[in-house]
PDB file of C-alpha atoms in Angstrom:
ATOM      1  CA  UNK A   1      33.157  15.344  72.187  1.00  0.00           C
ATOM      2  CA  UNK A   2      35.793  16.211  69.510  1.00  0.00           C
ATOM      3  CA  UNK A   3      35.999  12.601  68.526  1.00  0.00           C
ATOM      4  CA  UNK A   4      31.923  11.999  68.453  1.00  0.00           C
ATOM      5  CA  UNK A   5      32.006  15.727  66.241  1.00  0.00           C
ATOM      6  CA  UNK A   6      34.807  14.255  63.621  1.00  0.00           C
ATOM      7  CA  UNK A   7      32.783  11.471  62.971  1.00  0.00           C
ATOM      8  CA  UNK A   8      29.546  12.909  62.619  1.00  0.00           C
ATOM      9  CA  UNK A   9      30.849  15.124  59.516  1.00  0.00           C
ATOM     10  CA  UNK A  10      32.673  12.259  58.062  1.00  0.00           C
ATOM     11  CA  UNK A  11      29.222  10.809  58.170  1.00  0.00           C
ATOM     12  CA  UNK A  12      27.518  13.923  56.531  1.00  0.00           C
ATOM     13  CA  UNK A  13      30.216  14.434  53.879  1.00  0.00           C
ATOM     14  CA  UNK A  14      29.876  10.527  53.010  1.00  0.00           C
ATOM     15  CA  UNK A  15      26.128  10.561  52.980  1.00  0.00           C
ATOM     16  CA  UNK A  16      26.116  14.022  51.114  1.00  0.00           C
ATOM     17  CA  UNK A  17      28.669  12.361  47.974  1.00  0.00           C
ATOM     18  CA  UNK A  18      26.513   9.426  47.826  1.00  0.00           C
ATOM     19  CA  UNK A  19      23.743  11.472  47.025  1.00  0.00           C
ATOM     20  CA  UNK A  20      25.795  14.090  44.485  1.00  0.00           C
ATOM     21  CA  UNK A  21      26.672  10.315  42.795  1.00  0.00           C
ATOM     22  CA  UNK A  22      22.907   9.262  42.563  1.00  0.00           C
ATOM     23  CA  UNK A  23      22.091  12.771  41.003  1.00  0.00           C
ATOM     24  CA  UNK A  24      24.489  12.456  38.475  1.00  0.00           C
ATOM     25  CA  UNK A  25      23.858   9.089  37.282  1.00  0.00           C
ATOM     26  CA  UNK A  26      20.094   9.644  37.757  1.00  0.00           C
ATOM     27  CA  UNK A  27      19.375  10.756  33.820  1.00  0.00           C
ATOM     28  CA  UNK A  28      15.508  11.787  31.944  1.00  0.00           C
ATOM     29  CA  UNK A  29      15.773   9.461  28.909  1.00  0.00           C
ATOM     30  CA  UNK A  30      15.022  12.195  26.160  1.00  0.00           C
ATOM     31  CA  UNK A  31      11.375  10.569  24.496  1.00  0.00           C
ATOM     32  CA  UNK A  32      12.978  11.791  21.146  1.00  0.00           C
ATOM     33  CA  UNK A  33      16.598  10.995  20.904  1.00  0.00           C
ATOM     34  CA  UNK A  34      17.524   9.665  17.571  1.00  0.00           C
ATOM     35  CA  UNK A  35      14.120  10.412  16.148  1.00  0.00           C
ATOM     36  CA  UNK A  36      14.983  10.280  12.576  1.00  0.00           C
ATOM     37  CA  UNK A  37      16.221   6.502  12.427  1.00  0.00           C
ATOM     38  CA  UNK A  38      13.877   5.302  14.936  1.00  0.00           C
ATOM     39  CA  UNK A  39      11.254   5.985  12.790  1.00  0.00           C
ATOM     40  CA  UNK A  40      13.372   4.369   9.967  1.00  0.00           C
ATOM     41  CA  UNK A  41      13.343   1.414  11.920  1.00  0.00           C
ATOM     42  CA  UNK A  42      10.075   1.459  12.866  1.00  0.00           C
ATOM     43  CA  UNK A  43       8.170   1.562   9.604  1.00  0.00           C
ATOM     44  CA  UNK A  44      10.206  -1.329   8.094  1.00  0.00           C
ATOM     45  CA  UNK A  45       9.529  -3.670  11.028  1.00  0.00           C
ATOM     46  CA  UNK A  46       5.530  -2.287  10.433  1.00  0.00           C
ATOM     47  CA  UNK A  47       5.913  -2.989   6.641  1.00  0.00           C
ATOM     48  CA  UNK A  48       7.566  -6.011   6.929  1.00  0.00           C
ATOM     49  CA  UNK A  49       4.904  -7.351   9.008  1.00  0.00           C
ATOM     50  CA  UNK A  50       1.921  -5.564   7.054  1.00  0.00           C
ATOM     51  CA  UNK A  51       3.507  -7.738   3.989  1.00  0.00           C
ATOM     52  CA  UNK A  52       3.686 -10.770   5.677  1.00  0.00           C
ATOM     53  CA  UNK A  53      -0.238 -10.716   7.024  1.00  0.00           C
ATOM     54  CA  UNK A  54      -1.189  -8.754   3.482  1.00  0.00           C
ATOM     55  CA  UNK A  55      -4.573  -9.197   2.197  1.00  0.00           C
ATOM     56  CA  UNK A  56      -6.279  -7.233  -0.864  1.00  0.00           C
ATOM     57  CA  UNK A  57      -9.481  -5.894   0.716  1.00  0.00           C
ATOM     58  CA  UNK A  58     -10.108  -4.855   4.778  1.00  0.00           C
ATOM     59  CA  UNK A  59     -12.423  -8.395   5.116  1.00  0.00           C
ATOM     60  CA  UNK A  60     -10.423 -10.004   7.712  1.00  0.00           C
ATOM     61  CA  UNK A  61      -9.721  -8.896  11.517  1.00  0.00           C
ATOM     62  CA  UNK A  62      -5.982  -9.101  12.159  1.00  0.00           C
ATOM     63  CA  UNK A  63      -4.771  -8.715   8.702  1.00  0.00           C
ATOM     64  CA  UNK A  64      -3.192  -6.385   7.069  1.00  0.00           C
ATOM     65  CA  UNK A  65      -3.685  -4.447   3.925  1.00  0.00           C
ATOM     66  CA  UNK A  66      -1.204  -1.863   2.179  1.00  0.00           C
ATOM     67  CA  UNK A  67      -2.548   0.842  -0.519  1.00  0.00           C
ATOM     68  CA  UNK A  68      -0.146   3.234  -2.529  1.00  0.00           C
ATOM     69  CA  UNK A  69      -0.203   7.220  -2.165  1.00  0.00           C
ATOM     70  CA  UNK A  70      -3.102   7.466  -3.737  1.00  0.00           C
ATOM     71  CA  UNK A  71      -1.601  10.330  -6.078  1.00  0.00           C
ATOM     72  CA  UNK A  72       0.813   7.896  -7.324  1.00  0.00           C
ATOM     73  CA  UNK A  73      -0.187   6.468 -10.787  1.00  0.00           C
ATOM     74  CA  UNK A  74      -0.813   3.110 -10.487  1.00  0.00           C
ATOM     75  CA  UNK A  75      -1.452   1.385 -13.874  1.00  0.00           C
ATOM     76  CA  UNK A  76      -2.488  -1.934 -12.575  1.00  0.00           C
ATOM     77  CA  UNK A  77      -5.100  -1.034 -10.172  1.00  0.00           C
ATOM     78  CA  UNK A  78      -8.236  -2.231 -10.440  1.00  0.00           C
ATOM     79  CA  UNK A  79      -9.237   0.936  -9.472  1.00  0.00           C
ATOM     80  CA  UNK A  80      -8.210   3.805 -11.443  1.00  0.00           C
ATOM     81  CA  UNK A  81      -7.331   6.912  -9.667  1.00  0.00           C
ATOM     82  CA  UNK A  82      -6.880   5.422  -6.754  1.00  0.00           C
ATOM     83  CA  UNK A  83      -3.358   4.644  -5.605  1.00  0.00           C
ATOM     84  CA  UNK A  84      -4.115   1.052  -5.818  1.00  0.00           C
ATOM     85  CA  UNK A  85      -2.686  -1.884  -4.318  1.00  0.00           C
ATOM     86  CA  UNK A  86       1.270  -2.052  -3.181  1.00  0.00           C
ATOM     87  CA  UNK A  87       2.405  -4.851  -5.068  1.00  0.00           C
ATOM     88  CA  UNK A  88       2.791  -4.453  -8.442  1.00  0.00           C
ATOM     89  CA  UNK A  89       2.535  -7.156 -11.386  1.00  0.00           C
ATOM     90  CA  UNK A  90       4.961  -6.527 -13.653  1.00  0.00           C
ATOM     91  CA  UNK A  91       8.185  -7.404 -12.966  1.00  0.00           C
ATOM     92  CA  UNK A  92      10.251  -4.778 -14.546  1.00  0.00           C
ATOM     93  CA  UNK A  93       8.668  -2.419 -12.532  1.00  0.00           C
ATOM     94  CA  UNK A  94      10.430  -0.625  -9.803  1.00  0.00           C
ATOM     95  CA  UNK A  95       8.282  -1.650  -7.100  1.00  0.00           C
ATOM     96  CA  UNK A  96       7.410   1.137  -4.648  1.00  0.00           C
ATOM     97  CA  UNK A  97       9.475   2.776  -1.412  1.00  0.00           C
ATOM     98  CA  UNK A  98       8.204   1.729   1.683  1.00  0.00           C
ATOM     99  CA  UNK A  99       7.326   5.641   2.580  1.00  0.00           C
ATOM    100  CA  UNK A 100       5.300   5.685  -0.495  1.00  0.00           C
ATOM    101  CA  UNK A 101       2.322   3.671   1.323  1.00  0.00           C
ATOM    102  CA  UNK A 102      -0.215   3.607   4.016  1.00  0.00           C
ATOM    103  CA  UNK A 103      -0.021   0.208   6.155  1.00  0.00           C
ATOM    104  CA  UNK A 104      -3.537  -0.475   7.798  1.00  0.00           C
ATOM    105  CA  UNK A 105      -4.455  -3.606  10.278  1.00  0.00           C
ATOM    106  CA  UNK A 106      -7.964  -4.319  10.384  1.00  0.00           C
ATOM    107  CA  UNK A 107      -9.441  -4.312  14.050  1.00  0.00           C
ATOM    108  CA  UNK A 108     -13.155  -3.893  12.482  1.00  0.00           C
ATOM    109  CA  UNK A 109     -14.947  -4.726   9.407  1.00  0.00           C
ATOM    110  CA  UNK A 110     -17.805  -2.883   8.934  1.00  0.00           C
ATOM    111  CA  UNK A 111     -21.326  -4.633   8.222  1.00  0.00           C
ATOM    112  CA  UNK A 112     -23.191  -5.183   5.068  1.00  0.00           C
ATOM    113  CA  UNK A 113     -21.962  -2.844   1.785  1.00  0.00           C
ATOM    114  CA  UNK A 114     -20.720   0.354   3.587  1.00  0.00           C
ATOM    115  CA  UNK A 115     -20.207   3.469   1.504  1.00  0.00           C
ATOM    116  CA  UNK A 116     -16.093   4.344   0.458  1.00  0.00           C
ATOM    117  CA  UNK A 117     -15.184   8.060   0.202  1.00  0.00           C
ATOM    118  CA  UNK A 118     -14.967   9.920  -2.917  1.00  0.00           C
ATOM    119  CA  UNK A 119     -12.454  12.657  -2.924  1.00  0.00           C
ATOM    120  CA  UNK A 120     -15.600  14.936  -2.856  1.00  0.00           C
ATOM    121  CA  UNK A 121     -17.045  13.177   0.103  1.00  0.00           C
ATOM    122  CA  UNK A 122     -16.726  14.330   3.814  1.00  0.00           C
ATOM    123  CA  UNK A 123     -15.818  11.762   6.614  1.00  0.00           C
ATOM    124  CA  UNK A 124     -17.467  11.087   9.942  1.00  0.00           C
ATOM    125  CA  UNK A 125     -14.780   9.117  11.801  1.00  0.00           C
ATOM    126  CA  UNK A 126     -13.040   8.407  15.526  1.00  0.00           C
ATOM    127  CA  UNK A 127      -9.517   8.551  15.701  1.00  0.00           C
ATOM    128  CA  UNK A 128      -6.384   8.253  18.066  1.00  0.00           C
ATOM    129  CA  UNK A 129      -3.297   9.829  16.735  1.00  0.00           C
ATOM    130  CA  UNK A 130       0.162   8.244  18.561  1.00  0.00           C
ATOM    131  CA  UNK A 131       3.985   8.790  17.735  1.00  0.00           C
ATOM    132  CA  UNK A 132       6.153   6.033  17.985  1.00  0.00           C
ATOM    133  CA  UNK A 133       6.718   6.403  21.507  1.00  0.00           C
ATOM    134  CA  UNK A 134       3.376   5.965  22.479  1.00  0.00           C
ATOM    135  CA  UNK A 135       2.683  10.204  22.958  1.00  0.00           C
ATOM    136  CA  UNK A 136      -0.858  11.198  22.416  1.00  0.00           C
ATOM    137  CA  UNK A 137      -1.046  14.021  20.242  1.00  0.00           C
ATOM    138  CA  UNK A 138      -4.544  14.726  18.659  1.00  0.00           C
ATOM    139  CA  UNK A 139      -7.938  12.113  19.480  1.00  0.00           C
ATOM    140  CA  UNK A 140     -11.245  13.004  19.450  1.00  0.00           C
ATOM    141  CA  UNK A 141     -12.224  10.691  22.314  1.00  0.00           C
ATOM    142  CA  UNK A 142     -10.273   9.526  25.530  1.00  0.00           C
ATOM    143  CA  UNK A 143     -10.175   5.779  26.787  1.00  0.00           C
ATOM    144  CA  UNK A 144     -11.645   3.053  24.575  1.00  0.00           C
ATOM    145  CA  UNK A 145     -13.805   4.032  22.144  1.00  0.00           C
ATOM    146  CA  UNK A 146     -17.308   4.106  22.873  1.00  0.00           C
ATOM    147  CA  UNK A 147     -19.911   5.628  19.910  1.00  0.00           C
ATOM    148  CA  UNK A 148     -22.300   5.569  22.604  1.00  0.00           C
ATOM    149  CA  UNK A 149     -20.910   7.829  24.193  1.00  0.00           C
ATOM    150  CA  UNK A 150     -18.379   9.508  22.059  1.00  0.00           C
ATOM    151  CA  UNK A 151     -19.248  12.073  19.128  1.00  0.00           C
ATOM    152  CA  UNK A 152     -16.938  11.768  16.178  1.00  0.00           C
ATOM    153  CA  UNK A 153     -15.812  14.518  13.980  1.00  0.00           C
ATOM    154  CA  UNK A 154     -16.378  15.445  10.556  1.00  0.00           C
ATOM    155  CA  UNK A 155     -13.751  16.076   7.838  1.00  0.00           C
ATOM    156  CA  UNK A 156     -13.617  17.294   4.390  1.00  0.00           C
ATOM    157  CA  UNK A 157     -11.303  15.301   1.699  1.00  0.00           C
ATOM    158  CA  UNK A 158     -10.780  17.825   0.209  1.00  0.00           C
ATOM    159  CA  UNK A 159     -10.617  21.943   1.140  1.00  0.00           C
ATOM    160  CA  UNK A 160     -10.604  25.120  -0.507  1.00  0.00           C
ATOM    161  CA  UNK A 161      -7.517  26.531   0.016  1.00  0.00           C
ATOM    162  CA  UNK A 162      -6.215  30.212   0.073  1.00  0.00           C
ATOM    163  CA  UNK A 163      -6.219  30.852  -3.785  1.00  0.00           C
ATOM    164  CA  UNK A 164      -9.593  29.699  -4.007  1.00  0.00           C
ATOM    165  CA  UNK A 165      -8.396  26.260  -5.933  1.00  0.00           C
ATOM    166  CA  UNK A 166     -10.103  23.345  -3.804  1.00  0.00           C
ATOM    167  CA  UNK A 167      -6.594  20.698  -2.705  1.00  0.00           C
ATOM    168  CA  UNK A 168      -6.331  18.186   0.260  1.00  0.00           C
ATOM    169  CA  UNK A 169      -7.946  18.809   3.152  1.00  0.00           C
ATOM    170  CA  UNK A 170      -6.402  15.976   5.315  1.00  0.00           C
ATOM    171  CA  UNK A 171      -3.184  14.709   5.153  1.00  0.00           C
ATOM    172  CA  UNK A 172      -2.288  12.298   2.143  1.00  0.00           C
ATOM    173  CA  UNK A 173      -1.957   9.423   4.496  1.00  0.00           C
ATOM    174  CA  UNK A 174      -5.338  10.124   5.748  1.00  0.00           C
ATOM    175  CA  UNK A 175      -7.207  10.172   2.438  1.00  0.00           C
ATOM    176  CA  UNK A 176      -5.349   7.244   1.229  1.00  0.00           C
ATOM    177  CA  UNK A 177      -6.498   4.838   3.747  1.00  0.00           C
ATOM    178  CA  UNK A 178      -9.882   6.311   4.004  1.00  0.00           C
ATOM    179  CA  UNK A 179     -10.772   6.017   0.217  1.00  0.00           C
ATOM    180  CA  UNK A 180     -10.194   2.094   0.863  1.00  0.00           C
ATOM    181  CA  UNK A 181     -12.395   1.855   4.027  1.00  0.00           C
ATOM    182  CA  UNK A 182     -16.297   1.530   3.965  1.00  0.00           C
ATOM    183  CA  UNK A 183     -18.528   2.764   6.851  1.00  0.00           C
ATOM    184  CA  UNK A 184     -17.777   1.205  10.138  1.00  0.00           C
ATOM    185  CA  UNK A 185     -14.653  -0.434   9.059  1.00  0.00           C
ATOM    186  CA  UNK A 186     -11.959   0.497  12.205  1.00  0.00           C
ATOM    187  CA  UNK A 187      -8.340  -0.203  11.559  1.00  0.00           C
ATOM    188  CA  UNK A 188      -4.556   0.546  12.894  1.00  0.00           C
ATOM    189  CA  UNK A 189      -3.497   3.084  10.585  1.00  0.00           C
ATOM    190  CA  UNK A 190       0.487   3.563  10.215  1.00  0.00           C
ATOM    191  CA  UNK A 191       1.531   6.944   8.125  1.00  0.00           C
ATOM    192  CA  UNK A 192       5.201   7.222   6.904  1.00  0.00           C
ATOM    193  CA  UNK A 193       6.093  10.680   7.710  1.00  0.00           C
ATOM    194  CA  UNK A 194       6.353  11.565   3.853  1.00  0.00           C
ATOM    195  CA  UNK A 195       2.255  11.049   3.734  1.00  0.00           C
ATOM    196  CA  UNK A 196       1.922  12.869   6.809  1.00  0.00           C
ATOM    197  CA  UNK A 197       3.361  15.703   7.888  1.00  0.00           C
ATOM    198  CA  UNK A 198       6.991  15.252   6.117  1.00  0.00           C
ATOM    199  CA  UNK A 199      10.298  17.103   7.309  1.00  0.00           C
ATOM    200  CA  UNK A 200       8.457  20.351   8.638  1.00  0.00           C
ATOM    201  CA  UNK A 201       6.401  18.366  11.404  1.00  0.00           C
ATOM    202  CA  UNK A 202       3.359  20.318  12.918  1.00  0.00           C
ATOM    203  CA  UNK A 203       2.528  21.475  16.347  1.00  0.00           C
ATOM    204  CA  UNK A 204       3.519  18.879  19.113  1.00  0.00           C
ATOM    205  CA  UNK A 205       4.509  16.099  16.092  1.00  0.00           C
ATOM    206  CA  UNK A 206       8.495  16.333  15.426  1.00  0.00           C
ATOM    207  CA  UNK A 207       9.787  16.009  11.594  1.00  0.00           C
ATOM    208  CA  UNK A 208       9.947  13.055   9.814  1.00  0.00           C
ATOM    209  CA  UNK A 209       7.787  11.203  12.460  1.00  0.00           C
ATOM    210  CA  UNK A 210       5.935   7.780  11.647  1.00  0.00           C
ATOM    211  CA  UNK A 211       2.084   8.600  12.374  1.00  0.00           C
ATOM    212  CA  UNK A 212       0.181   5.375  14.400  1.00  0.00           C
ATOM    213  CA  UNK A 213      -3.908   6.262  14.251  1.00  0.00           C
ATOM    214  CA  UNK A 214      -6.747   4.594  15.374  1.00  0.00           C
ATOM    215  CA  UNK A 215      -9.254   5.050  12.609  1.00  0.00           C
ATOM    216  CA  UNK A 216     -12.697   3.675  12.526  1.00  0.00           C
ATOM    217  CA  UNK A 217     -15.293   5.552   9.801  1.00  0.00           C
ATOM    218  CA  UNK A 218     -18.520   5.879  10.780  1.00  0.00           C
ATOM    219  CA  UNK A 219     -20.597   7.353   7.954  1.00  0.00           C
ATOM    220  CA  UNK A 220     -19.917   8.977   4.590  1.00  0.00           C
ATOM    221  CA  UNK A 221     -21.584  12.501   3.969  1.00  0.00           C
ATOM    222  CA  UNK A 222     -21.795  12.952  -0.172  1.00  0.00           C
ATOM    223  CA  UNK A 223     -21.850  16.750  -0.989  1.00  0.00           C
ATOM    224  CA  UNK A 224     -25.735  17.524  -2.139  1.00  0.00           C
ATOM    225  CA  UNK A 225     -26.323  16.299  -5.371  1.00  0.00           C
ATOM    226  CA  UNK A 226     -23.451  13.415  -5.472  1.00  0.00           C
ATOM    227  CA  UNK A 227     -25.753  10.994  -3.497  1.00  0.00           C
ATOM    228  CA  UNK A 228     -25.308   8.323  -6.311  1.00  0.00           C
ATOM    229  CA  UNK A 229     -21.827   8.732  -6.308  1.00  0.00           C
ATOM    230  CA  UNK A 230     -20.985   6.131  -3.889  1.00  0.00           C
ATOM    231  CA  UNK A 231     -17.843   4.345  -4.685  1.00  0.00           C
ATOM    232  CA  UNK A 232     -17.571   0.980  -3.763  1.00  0.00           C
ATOM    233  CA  UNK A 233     -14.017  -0.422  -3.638  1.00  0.00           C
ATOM    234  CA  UNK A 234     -13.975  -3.851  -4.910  1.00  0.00           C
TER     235      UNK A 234
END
């Protein structure tokens, strides 16, 4: 009886280690370690992809086009006060940082001659915001898109802030990509953090985080009285 008791809490002592062992090598992968150089990372493998598939206008599925912050002066646009395209012509010019533009891959081109945004303009869009590591944190529909089914949601370009003087009303990266897009154009919108929400981060997004959206415009709403001022990015 002794003998049979002995080995039935050798048995219970081994079993209970084995399982103290499994506990501690059984460790939650933190979903944010290292954020700040991931992201690093991350956008340079995006741009250097974005400028190998790069074409000037969103006219081709698959491809890739990159625009400038479109509050950086950009002398050799064809479009002036916009932030133009990311390669510059001259050669004695410092060519841009890769956090100083919006990458977009087109999964849509709209049909016929679609309306662009003017910074005056309100947006009628569907969007999926990610982080890097695939987390959801804002969309304003839930599986694949469907504009059956789905409403989208309207958004100034520009707002009237606290002081009364009117400033963005979206994030730069936001009205940088959108001022390039025409109705029903959808694309795969990456955001360097400095276009987004920068070093402060906002609500469920950490600092310095690289912003992945699903973007497709759907119309363009012209203030009342701007109706002929539809700009047409060429």
């Amino acid at each position: 009886m002794n003998k049979n008791l002995f080995w039935l809490i050798a048995l219970l002592f081994t079993l209970s280690f084995g399982f103290m062992s499994c506990a501690e090598d059984t460790t939650v992968e933190d979903p944010y370690a290292n954020w700040d150089d991931r992201n690093v990372r991350y956008l340079d493998s995006i741009a250097d992809v974005a400028r190998a598939n790069e074409i000037p206008e969103l006219n081709e599925v698959e491809k890739w086009v990159i625009k400038c912050n479109y509050k950086i002066s950009n002398k050799s646009s064809l479009n002036p006060g916009l932030g133009g395209s990311s390669v510059s012509s001259n050669p004695f010019e410092t060519p841009p940082s890769v956090n100083d533009s919006v990458y977009m891959k087109v999964l849509e081109v709209g049909e016929g001659d679609g309306n662009s945004p003017l910074f005056t303009d309100t947006v009628s869009v569907y969007y999926r915001g990610k982080l890097i590591n695939g987390t959801v944190f804002d969309q304003n529909y839930s599986g694949d898109l469907n504009t059956e089914v789905h409403v989208p949601t309207h958004f100034a370009l520009q707002a009237k802030q606290s002081d009364g003087v009117f400033g963005d009303g979206l994030i730069v990266g936001w009205i940088t990509a959108l001022q390039y897009m025409k109705e029903g154009d959808r694309v795969e919108l990456y955001i360097p953090s400095a276009l987004g929400y920068g070093t402060q981060g906002q609500s469920s997004i950490p600092a310095n985080s690289v912003l992945k959206f699903d973007l497709k415009l759907e119309k363009v709403i012209h203030p009342d009285g701007l109706e002929s001022y539809s700009l047409k990015v060429d």
